[in-house]
Structures are given as structure tokens and as C-alpha cells.
Coordinates of C-alpha atoms and ligand atoms in Angstrom, one line a residue:
M9 CA -150.3 126.5 22.3
Y10 CA -152.2 128.2 19.4
W11 CA -150.4 130.0 16.7
Q12 CA -153.3 132.3 15.6
R13 CA -156.1 131.6 17.9
E14 CA -158.3 134.5 16.9
L15 CA -158.3 133.2 13.3
E16 CA -158.1 129.4 13.9
C17 CA -161.1 129.5 16.3
M18 CA -163.1 132.0 14.4
D19 CA -166.9 132.0 14.5
R20 CA -168.3 130.3 11.4
A21 CA -170.5 133.2 10.2
E22 CA -167.6 135.6 10.6
L23 CA -165.3 133.2 8.6
E24 CA -167.8 133.0 5.8
R25 CA -168.0 136.7 5.6
L26 CA -164.2 136.9 5.4
Q27 CA -164.1 134.2 2.8
L28 CA -166.6 135.9 0.5
Q29 CA -164.8 139.2 0.7
R30 CA -161.5 137.5 -0.1
L31 CA -163.0 135.4 -2.8
V32 CA -164.4 138.4 -4.7
A33 CA -161.1 140.2 -4.4
T34 CA -159.2 137.2 -5.8
L35 CA -161.6 136.7 -8.7
K36 CA -161.3 140.4 -9.5
R37 CA -157.6 140.2 -9.4
V38 CA -157.2 137.2 -11.7
A39 CA -159.8 138.7 -14.1
T40 CA -157.7 141.8 -14.3
N41 CA -154.2 140.3 -14.3
V42 CA -154.3 136.8 -15.8
P43 CA -155.5 136.6 -19.5
F44 CA -156.3 132.9 -19.0
Y45 CA -159.0 133.6 -16.3
R46 CA -160.2 136.8 -18.0
K47 CA -161.0 135.0 -21.2
K48 CA -162.8 132.2 -19.4
F49 CA -164.8 134.5 -17.2
Q50 CA -165.8 136.6 -20.3
E51 CA -166.9 133.6 -22.2
L52 CA -169.2 132.6 -19.3
Q53 CA -170.2 136.2 -18.7
L54 CA -169.1 136.1 -15.1
N55 CA -168.6 139.3 -13.2
P56 CA -166.9 138.9 -9.9
D57 CA -168.6 142.0 -8.5
Q58 CA -171.9 140.2 -8.8
L59 CA -170.8 137.3 -6.7
G60 CA -173.3 137.4 -3.8
S61 CA -172.5 134.2 -2.0
L62 CA -169.8 131.6 -1.6
E63 CA -172.0 129.1 -3.5
G64 CA -171.9 131.5 -6.4
L65 CA -168.4 130.2 -7.1
R66 CA -170.0 127.0 -8.6
D67 CA -170.7 129.0 -11.8
Y68 CA -166.9 129.5 -12.2
P69 CA -164.8 127.2 -14.3
F70 CA -162.3 124.7 -12.9
T71 CA -158.5 124.9 -13.2
T72 CA -156.6 121.7 -13.9
K73 CA -153.0 120.6 -13.9
Q74 CA -153.2 120.7 -17.7
D75 CA -154.0 124.4 -17.6
L76 CA -150.8 124.9 -15.6
R77 CA -148.8 122.9 -18.1
D78 CA -150.4 124.8 -21.0
N79 CA -149.3 128.1 -19.4
Y80 CA -145.8 127.0 -18.6
P81 CA -143.8 128.6 -17.1
Y82 CA -145.3 132.0 -16.0
G83 CA -148.6 132.3 -17.9
L84 CA -150.8 132.0 -14.8
F85 CA -148.8 134.4 -12.6
A86 CA -151.0 137.3 -11.4
V87 CA -148.1 139.7 -10.7
P88 CA -145.1 140.8 -12.7
L89 CA -141.9 138.7 -12.1
R90 CA -140.4 141.8 -10.5
D91 CA -142.7 141.1 -7.5
V92 CA -142.0 137.4 -7.3
V93 CA -139.4 136.5 -4.7
R94 CA -139.5 132.7 -5.0
V95 CA -140.3 130.1 -7.6
H96 CA -141.0 126.4 -7.0
A97 CA -142.0 123.6 -9.5
S98 CA -143.3 120.1 -9.5
S99 CA -141.3 117.2 -10.8
G100 CA -140.8 116.7 -14.6
T101 CA -137.9 118.4 -16.3
T102 CA -139.7 119.4 -19.5
G103 CA -142.9 121.0 -20.5
S104 CA -144.8 118.7 -18.1
S105 CA -143.6 120.4 -15.0
T106 CA -145.8 123.0 -13.3
V107 CA -144.3 126.3 -12.0
V108 CA -145.6 128.4 -9.1
G109 CA -144.5 131.7 -7.7
Y110 CA -144.6 133.6 -4.4
T111 CA -144.5 137.3 -3.6
R112 CA -142.9 138.5 -0.4
Q113 CA -146.3 138.6 1.2
D114 CA -147.1 135.1 0.0
I115 CA -144.0 133.8 1.8
V116 CA -145.1 135.5 5.0
T117 CA -148.6 133.9 4.7
W118 CA -147.1 130.5 3.8
S119 CA -144.8 130.7 6.8
D120 CA -147.7 131.5 9.1
L121 CA -149.8 128.7 7.7
V122 CA -147.0 126.1 8.1
A123 CA -146.4 127.5 11.6
R124 CA -150.1 126.8 12.4
I125 CA -149.6 123.2 11.4
L126 CA -146.4 122.7 13.4
T127 CA -148.0 124.3 16.4
G128 CA -151.1 122.2 16.1
A129 CA -148.9 119.1 16.1
G130 CA -147.2 120.2 19.3
V131 CA -144.0 121.9 18.1
T132 CA -142.9 125.0 20.0
A133 CA -139.9 127.4 20.2
N134 CA -138.3 124.8 22.5
D135 CA -138.1 122.1 19.8
V136 CA -135.2 121.1 17.6
I137 CA -136.7 120.3 14.3
Q138 CA -135.0 118.1 11.6
I139 CA -136.3 118.8 8.1
A140 CA -135.6 115.8 6.0
F141 CA -137.6 116.9 3.0
G142 CA -135.7 117.8 -0.2
Y143 CA -134.7 121.5 -0.4
G144 CA -135.1 122.7 -3.9
L145 CA -137.9 123.1 -6.4
F146 CA -140.0 120.8 -4.3
T147 CA -142.0 122.8 -1.8
G148 CA -141.5 120.5 1.2
G149 CA -138.1 121.6 2.4
F150 CA -138.4 125.3 2.2
G151 CA -142.0 125.3 3.1
L152 CA -141.5 123.5 6.4
H153 CA -138.3 125.4 7.0
Y154 CA -139.8 128.9 7.0
G155 CA -142.8 127.7 9.1
A156 CA -140.5 126.2 11.7
E157 CA -138.4 129.4 11.9
R158 CA -141.6 131.3 12.3
V159 CA -142.5 129.2 15.3
G160 CA -139.0 129.8 16.7
A161 CA -137.9 126.2 16.7
S162 CA -134.2 125.4 16.1
V163 CA -134.2 124.2 12.5
I164 CA -131.8 121.6 11.1
P165 CA -132.1 121.9 7.3
I166 CA -130.6 118.5 6.6
S167 CA -132.7 117.9 3.5
S168 CA -133.4 114.4 2.2
G169 CA -131.3 111.3 1.9
N170 CA -128.2 109.8 3.7
T171 CA -130.2 108.0 6.4
K172 CA -127.2 107.1 8.5
R173 CA -126.2 110.7 8.7
Q174 CA -129.8 111.7 9.5
I175 CA -129.7 109.4 12.5
K176 CA -126.3 110.6 13.7
I177 CA -127.4 114.2 13.5
M178 CA -130.6 113.2 15.3
Q179 CA -128.6 111.7 18.1
D180 CA -125.9 114.4 18.4
F181 CA -128.2 117.5 17.8
K182 CA -130.9 116.1 20.1
T183 CA -133.7 116.4 17.5
T184 CA -137.2 116.5 19.1
A185 CA -139.3 116.8 15.9
L186 CA -138.8 115.0 12.6
V187 CA -140.3 116.2 9.3
C188 CA -140.4 113.9 6.3
T189 CA -142.6 111.5 4.4
P190 CA -144.2 108.8 6.5
S191 CA -142.4 106.0 4.5
Y192 CA -139.0 107.7 5.1
A193 CA -139.8 107.8 8.9
L194 CA -140.2 104.0 8.8
K195 CA -137.1 103.6 6.8
M196 CA -135.2 105.6 9.5
A197 CA -136.6 103.2 12.1
D198 CA -135.3 100.2 10.0
V199 CA -131.8 101.8 9.7
M200 CA -131.8 102.6 13.4
M201 CA -132.4 98.9 14.1
D202 CA -129.6 97.9 11.7
L203 CA -127.3 100.3 13.5
G204 CA -128.3 99.1 16.9
V205 CA -129.7 102.6 17.8
N206 CA -132.5 102.5 20.3
P207 CA -135.1 105.1 19.4
N208 CA -136.1 105.4 23.0
G209 CA -132.7 106.8 23.7
L210 CA -133.3 109.7 21.3
S211 CA -134.9 113.0 22.2
L212 CA -137.5 112.6 19.5
R213 CA -141.1 113.4 20.5
Y214 CA -143.0 114.6 17.4
G215 CA -143.2 113.5 13.7
L216 CA -144.8 115.6 11.1
F217 CA -145.4 113.6 8.0
G218 CA -146.9 114.4 4.6
A219 CA -146.5 114.6 0.9
E220 CA -147.7 111.0 0.3
P221 CA -150.6 108.9 1.3
W222 CA -150.4 106.7 4.4
S223 CA -152.8 104.8 6.7
E224 CA -153.8 104.7 10.4
A225 CA -151.9 101.4 10.7
M226 CA -148.8 103.0 9.4
R227 CA -149.2 105.8 12.0
Q228 CA -149.4 103.3 14.8
E229 CA -146.3 101.5 13.5
I230 CA -144.3 104.7 13.3
N231 CA -145.5 105.8 16.8
A232 CA -144.6 102.5 18.3
R233 CA -141.2 102.1 16.6
L234 CA -140.0 105.7 17.0
G235 CA -141.7 106.4 20.3
I236 CA -143.3 109.6 18.9
R237 CA -146.6 111.2 18.2
A238 CA -147.0 111.3 14.4
T239 CA -149.3 113.8 12.7
D240 CA -150.4 114.1 9.1
N241 CA -150.2 117.3 7.1
Y242 CA -151.3 118.0 3.5
G243 CA -150.6 120.4 0.8
L244 CA -149.8 120.7 -2.9
S245 CA -147.5 123.0 -4.8
E246 CA -150.2 124.3 -7.2
V247 CA -152.1 125.7 -4.2
M248 CA -149.1 126.7 -2.0
G249 CA -147.2 123.6 -0.9
P250 CA -147.3 122.2 2.7
G251 CA -149.5 124.3 5.0
V252 CA -152.9 123.8 3.4
A253 CA -154.2 121.4 6.2
G254 CA -152.8 119.5 9.1
E255 CA -153.7 117.5 12.2
C256 CA -153.9 118.8 15.7
Q257 CA -152.9 116.6 18.6
E258 CA -156.3 114.9 18.5
C259 CA -154.8 113.1 15.4
N260 CA -158.3 112.7 13.9
G261 CA -158.5 114.6 10.6
L262 CA -156.7 117.6 9.2
H263 CA -157.9 121.2 9.9
I264 CA -158.0 123.2 6.7
S265 CA -156.9 126.8 6.9
E266 CA -160.2 128.0 5.6
D267 CA -159.4 131.7 6.0
H268 CA -156.9 131.2 3.1
F269 CA -158.5 128.4 1.1
Y270 CA -162.1 127.9 0.1
I271 CA -162.8 124.2 -0.4
E272 CA -165.4 122.1 -2.2
I273 CA -165.8 118.4 -2.1
L274 CA -167.2 117.2 -5.5
D275 CA -168.2 114.0 -7.2
P276 CA -165.2 113.6 -9.6
D277 CA -167.6 112.4 -12.4
T278 CA -170.5 114.7 -12.1
L279 CA -168.5 117.6 -10.5
E280 CA -171.5 118.2 -8.3
P281 CA -171.0 118.7 -4.5
V282 CA -171.3 115.4 -2.5
P283 CA -173.5 115.4 0.6
P284 CA -171.5 116.5 3.7
G285 CA -169.3 113.7 5.1
E286 CA -169.2 111.7 1.8
V287 CA -166.0 111.0 -0.1
G288 CA -165.3 113.2 -3.1
E289 CA -162.6 115.2 -4.9
L290 CA -161.1 118.1 -3.1
V291 CA -161.3 121.3 -5.1
I292 CA -159.5 124.4 -3.7
T293 CA -159.7 128.1 -4.4
T294 CA -157.0 130.3 -2.9
L295 CA -158.3 133.4 -1.1
T296 CA -155.1 135.3 -0.4
K297 CA -152.4 134.2 -2.8
E298 CA -150.9 137.1 -4.7
A299 CA -148.4 135.7 -7.2
F300 CA -150.2 132.5 -8.1
P301 CA -153.9 132.4 -7.2
V302 CA -155.9 129.4 -8.4
I303 CA -159.6 129.2 -8.9
R304 CA -161.4 125.9 -8.3
Y305 CA -158.2 123.9 -8.7
R306 CA -159.0 120.2 -9.1
T307 CA -156.6 118.5 -6.8
R308 CA -157.7 115.0 -7.8
D309 CA -157.2 114.0 -4.2
L310 CA -160.2 112.1 -2.6
T311 CA -161.2 112.9 1.0
R312 CA -164.3 113.6 3.0
L313 CA -165.2 116.4 5.4
M314 CA -165.6 115.9 9.1
P315 CA -167.9 118.7 10.1
E316 CA -168.2 117.8 13.8
P317 CA -166.5 120.3 16.1
C318 CA -163.0 119.3 17.2
P319 CA -162.2 119.0 20.9
C320 CA -159.1 121.1 20.3
G321 CA -161.2 124.2 19.8
R322 CA -160.2 125.1 16.3
T323 CA -163.3 125.8 14.2
F324 CA -161.7 125.2 10.8
V325 CA -163.3 122.2 9.3
R326 CA -161.4 118.9 9.3
M327 CA -161.0 116.5 6.4
S328 CA -160.0 112.8 6.6
R329 CA -156.6 111.6 5.6
M330 CA -156.4 111.4 1.8
L331 CA -158.3 108.3 0.6
G332 CA -157.0 108.0 -2.9
R333 CA -156.8 109.9 -6.2
S334 CA -159.3 110.4 -9.0
D335 CA -156.6 110.1 -11.6
D336 CA -153.6 107.7 -12.1
M337 CA -150.9 109.8 -10.4
L338 CA -148.5 107.7 -8.3
I339 CA -146.3 109.1 -5.5
I340 CA -143.0 107.3 -5.5
K341 CA -140.7 108.3 -2.7
G342 CA -142.7 111.5 -2.3
V343 CA -142.3 112.4 -6.0
N344 CA -145.4 112.7 -8.2
V345 CA -145.2 110.4 -11.2
F346 CA -147.7 110.1 -14.0
P347 CA -147.7 107.0 -16.2
T348 CA -148.0 109.2 -19.2
Q349 CA -144.6 110.7 -18.5
I350 CA -143.0 107.2 -18.6
E351 CA -145.0 106.4 -21.7
S352 CA -143.7 109.4 -23.6
V353 CA -140.1 108.5 -22.7
L354 CA -140.5 104.9 -23.8
F355 CA -142.1 106.0 -27.1
D356 CA -139.0 108.0 -27.8
I357 CA -136.5 105.1 -27.3
E358 CA -135.6 102.9 -30.2
G359 CA -136.0 99.2 -29.7
T360 CA -138.8 99.4 -27.2
E361 CA -142.4 98.7 -27.9
P362 CA -145.2 101.0 -26.7
H363 CA -146.3 98.3 -24.3
Y364 CA -145.4 98.5 -20.7
R365 CA -146.5 97.8 -17.1
L366 CA -145.6 99.7 -13.9
V367 CA -145.2 97.7 -10.8
V368 CA -145.0 99.6 -7.5
E369 CA -143.8 97.8 -4.4
R370 CA -142.6 98.9 -1.0
E371 CA -139.4 97.1 0.0
N372 CA -137.8 97.8 3.3
N373 CA -140.2 100.8 3.7
E374 CA -139.0 102.3 0.5
D375 CA -141.0 102.6 -2.7
K376 CA -139.7 100.7 -5.7
L377 CA -141.1 101.3 -9.2
T378 CA -140.3 98.7 -11.8
V379 CA -141.1 99.4 -15.5
L380 CA -141.6 96.2 -17.5
V381 CA -141.0 97.1 -21.2
E382 CA -141.5 95.0 -24.2
V383 CA -138.6 95.0 -26.6
V384 CA -138.3 93.9 -30.2
E385 CA -137.4 90.2 -30.4
S386 CA -134.0 90.6 -31.9
L387 CA -132.9 92.5 -28.8
L388 CA -133.7 89.8 -26.4
F389 CA -131.5 87.4 -28.4
D390 CA -128.7 90.0 -28.5
E391 CA -125.7 89.8 -26.2
M392 CA -126.2 90.8 -22.6
K393 CA -124.0 93.9 -23.1
K394 CA -126.5 95.4 -25.6
Q395 CA -129.4 94.7 -23.2
K396 CA -127.6 96.2 -20.3
A397 CA -126.8 99.3 -22.3
L398 CA -130.5 99.7 -23.3
I399 CA -131.6 99.3 -19.6
E400 CA -129.1 101.9 -18.5
H401 CA -130.2 104.3 -21.2
I402 CA -133.9 104.0 -20.3
K403 CA -133.1 104.3 -16.6
K404 CA -131.2 107.5 -17.2
R405 CA -133.9 109.1 -19.4
L406 CA -136.6 108.2 -16.9
A407 CA -134.6 109.4 -13.9
S408 CA -134.1 112.7 -15.5
E409 CA -137.8 113.1 -16.6
L410 CA -139.3 111.9 -13.4
G411 CA -136.8 113.0 -10.8
V412 CA -136.8 109.6 -9.1
G413 CA -134.9 106.4 -9.9
V414 CA -136.8 103.3 -11.4
E415 CA -135.9 99.7 -12.1
I416 CA -136.2 98.4 -15.7
K417 CA -137.1 94.9 -16.8
L418 CA -137.0 94.0 -20.5
V419 CA -139.7 91.5 -21.5
E420 CA -140.5 89.6 -24.7
E421 CA -142.6 91.2 -27.4
R422 CA -146.3 90.4 -26.9
S423 CA -145.7 89.0 -23.4
L424 CA -147.7 91.7 -21.6
E425 CA -151.5 91.3 -21.6
R426 CA -153.4 93.5 -23.9
F427 CA -156.5 95.4 -22.9
N428 CA -159.9 95.4 -24.5
G429 CA -161.1 98.5 -22.8
K430 CA -159.4 101.1 -20.6
A431 CA -155.8 100.2 -20.2
D432 CA -154.8 99.5 -16.6
R433 CA -151.0 99.5 -16.6
V434 CA -150.3 100.1 -13.0
I435 CA -149.9 97.3 -10.4
D436 CA -149.6 98.9 -7.0
R437 CA -148.7 96.2 -4.5
R438 CA -147.9 98.7 -1.6
Q439 CA -149.8 98.0 1.5
L440 CA -149.9 101.1 3.5
Ligands
DLL25 O1 -146.3 117.2 -1.6 C1 -146.5 119.4 -0.7 C2 -146.2 118.9 0.7 C3 -144.9 118.8 1.1 C4 -147.2 118.5 1.6 C5 -144.6 118.4 2.4 C6 -146.9 118.0 2.8 C7 -145.6 118.0 3.2 P1 -146.7 118.2 -4.4 O2 -145.3 117.7 -4.6 O3 -147.2 119.2 -5.3 O4 -146.7 118.9 -3.0 O5 -147.6 117.0 -4.3 C8 -149.0 117.2 -3.9 O6 -149.1 115.0 -2.9 O7 -152.0 116.4 -4.4 C9 -151.4 114.6 -2.8 O8 -151.8 113.7 -3.8 C10 -150.1 114.3 -2.2 N1 -150.0 114.6 -0.8 C11 -149.5 115.6 -0.2 N2 -149.6 115.6 1.2 C12 -150.3 114.4 1.4 C13 -150.8 113.7 2.6 C14 -146.5 118.4 -1.8 N3 -150.6 114.2 3.8 C15 -149.7 115.9 -3.9 N4 -151.5 112.6 2.4 C16 -151.1 116.0 -3.4 C17 -151.7 112.1 1.2 C18 -150.6 113.8 0.2 N5 -151.3 112.6 0.1

């Protein structure tokens, strides 16, 4: 049942020794190979050789998404490109995207860690696993794919989209495990109903879902409608991709692969550790990554640790499902979207005013993002043709910037409420 029992059930003191040893090695490596870290460490007079305990990491500076953007594309890589065998990137076609790389060994580690998650969720070599995450710069498709091959399951790399075809393949190929976002799993259930396909007649047993927030209620609904056992798994491209943490079959919190990631839970305002079990921001330091190590990366994801031992026997600490974000990032159909990306596109388009609202809804289990944009008065009185052309233009620009389609609604100048204090432009009506 276990993938790497000797590691996943490691004694705590032994784990901490291993973490410290790997942490010192990582800090030394980035200080030598990455000018960004070297400079910061020098400014703070930090010498990795003198790190005597894991807590000592608190003296080290944080790394943020902005740091990755500022060093676009390869500035934070710790090995020469010659040693990089794979590159992934987050959404955003311009300077706002973040680029990460992997050495051959990083790919081996990544596959092992995803294999742990699949195994923890119940997947074995006997399973037929359908991977409905996008294959491409997004880490979801390839990340899960390599892990599933490592387990020895039969992998169907169908990628995302074309729901009817997904269902046909699922029937014909006798898929037993489904991998996608939780909202897409519900959409599949809807389409099955439309097509008159009875989920109980399928071979499906497991669902491994991640890449976006969901709730316990949503899990229950997916389980009931698809007749499966759904588990949650978490990761982010800056740190590796999927494979950072995942639920075992207890379905009660996600085990973090602590032999490869050192985690802190901090108050997002004071950046001090919160008491054990309380909600805070997850901050991750990679312990084994070669091409793209990160030190104290602020994920902006809010969670809490569950330090109690897990009945499954794994000793790696669990964290609760993600409880929110400490910034304004939205996840639309699994794609990360920042309101500022939308703003900069709108600023660039003639005829629009810099006033907008983002309305997020979930219709038929699919996310829908509508951008309300104020336009100069003359335009609203213009012929429909001109308005339509503007809408199409904005849609195209946004789709290429964000990597996901949005709806546009033009509204009258000065019709959107103005803010006195902090602008709150996002209305999220999704009920997960
Ligand atoms: O979403 C990696 C991934 C792929 C994880 C497939 C799991 C499965 P990014 O595109 O960089 O990477 O987005 C990372 O997505 O900071 C969270 O806010 C959110 N996220 C990822 N997994 C979960 C989850 C991938 N299980 C960002 N629950 C993260 C809630 C999640 N949010």
C-alpha cells in the first residue's frame, strides 16, 4: 500500500535531522549559484554553515511571486540550462508569468512524490488512470502523468476539455481513477446525466482532485454522484507542482512530504509563526530541488496544521484543505488569475475607463468570470456593431493574457461604485 514506507513513516527526530542537513545544503547551494539569494544573504550577514537548527531559518528572507517575476525567465535557476531537462510556467503570457525548471533528478523526485500521493489515495499498478489536467506549461498534466507511470498504473493522457470524449474514453477504456480539478469532476457528472450515462455502470473507483479550492460538501457531492472516493491533493508550480501534499484514504487532511519540503505556518500580517493548529499562511522551503530551489516561499495559501497522528501510520504532518488566500488571486477553471493582470489589459485599451468589477460565478459546475467595464459615454450610444467589436477585442486580449476565457459586459461611465478606501473589485458568488 505504501510507496516509500521507510520515509513516509519516519521517526520525527530522524526526520528533523534529515531536514536540517538538507536545509543547510540547499541554503549553501543557492548562496553559491543564485546571485539573488547570495546578495540577500550577504546583506543580512547570513552564513548557512552557521545554521544550527531548523528554527534558524526564521532569520532568512522570504521569496515572493514578485521575486520570480523580477527574475523572469531563468534568473533564479540554480543550475546551468544545460542541466535543465524540463521547464514549466504559470499562466500569463508576458513578463507576469513565472518560470520554473527541473533537472533529471528533480523529475525523478517529482515522480516519486506524486506517486506517494496516488498511492496514498489508493491507486495501484492495477488501476487505469485518466489524467484530465492540461498537458503543457501547467504542471498538472505532466506532474500527475509521471507519478502515475511511477506507480505502474495504466495512464490515459487525455488532457483537459472535450467532456463527452472524456466520458466515452472512461467507459471504453474502463478508467478506474480520475485526475482533474474538483469542479471538472462535477461537470463530468452533469454531462453524464445529460447523456444518460449511469456513473454506477462505470469502473471508476478513485478521484484525485486538486489545483483549486473546494469544500467537504463538494467532496460528498462528487462521491455520491460519481460513486467514487475523492481525495484532495495540493501543490504549486513555484515549489514543484502537484506532489507537495495529498490526502490518504482517511480523507482528513493532506500529508506534506516533509522530507522534501520544510513548512512554516505564519500570520500573513506579522509574519510570525501562529500557534500550532491555527490558521495562517503556508510558507515553503524546498529541501532537495536542484534546478529551482526556493527559500521561504510565501504561497499566500491559508491552512492550518493537524499535528495529531494519522491512523494511516504516515508520520508526515497533515494540513487542512486550503481555507483561502491572503491575496486577491482567483482560480478560474484551474487557472490562476490576478485582478491586476486584467487591469493592465483594460488600461491598455482605448475607449475603456480604468473602472471595472470582476464577478465570479459557478454555472453548471463551471467557473464563469465576467468583467464589467465602464466605457466612455459616446461608445454606449454607438451602434451595436462597434460595441460588439470592442467586446471581442477585450475578450481576445484577456484570453491571451490570462489563458482562460472571460465574459465582458460594457457598462455606463460612472455606473460602478467608487471606493473610499481599499478597492474591492471582486465579487465571488461561487459557493463551494
Ligand atoms: O495548481 C499544481 C497542481 C496541479 C496541484 C494539479 C494539484 C493538482 P499552480 O497552477 O501553480 O499549480 O497553482 C497553485 O493553486 O497556490 C493554490 O492556491 C491552488 N491549489 C492547488 N492545489 C490546491 C488544492 C497547481 N488542492 C495554486 N486546494 C496554489 C486548494 C489549491 N487550492
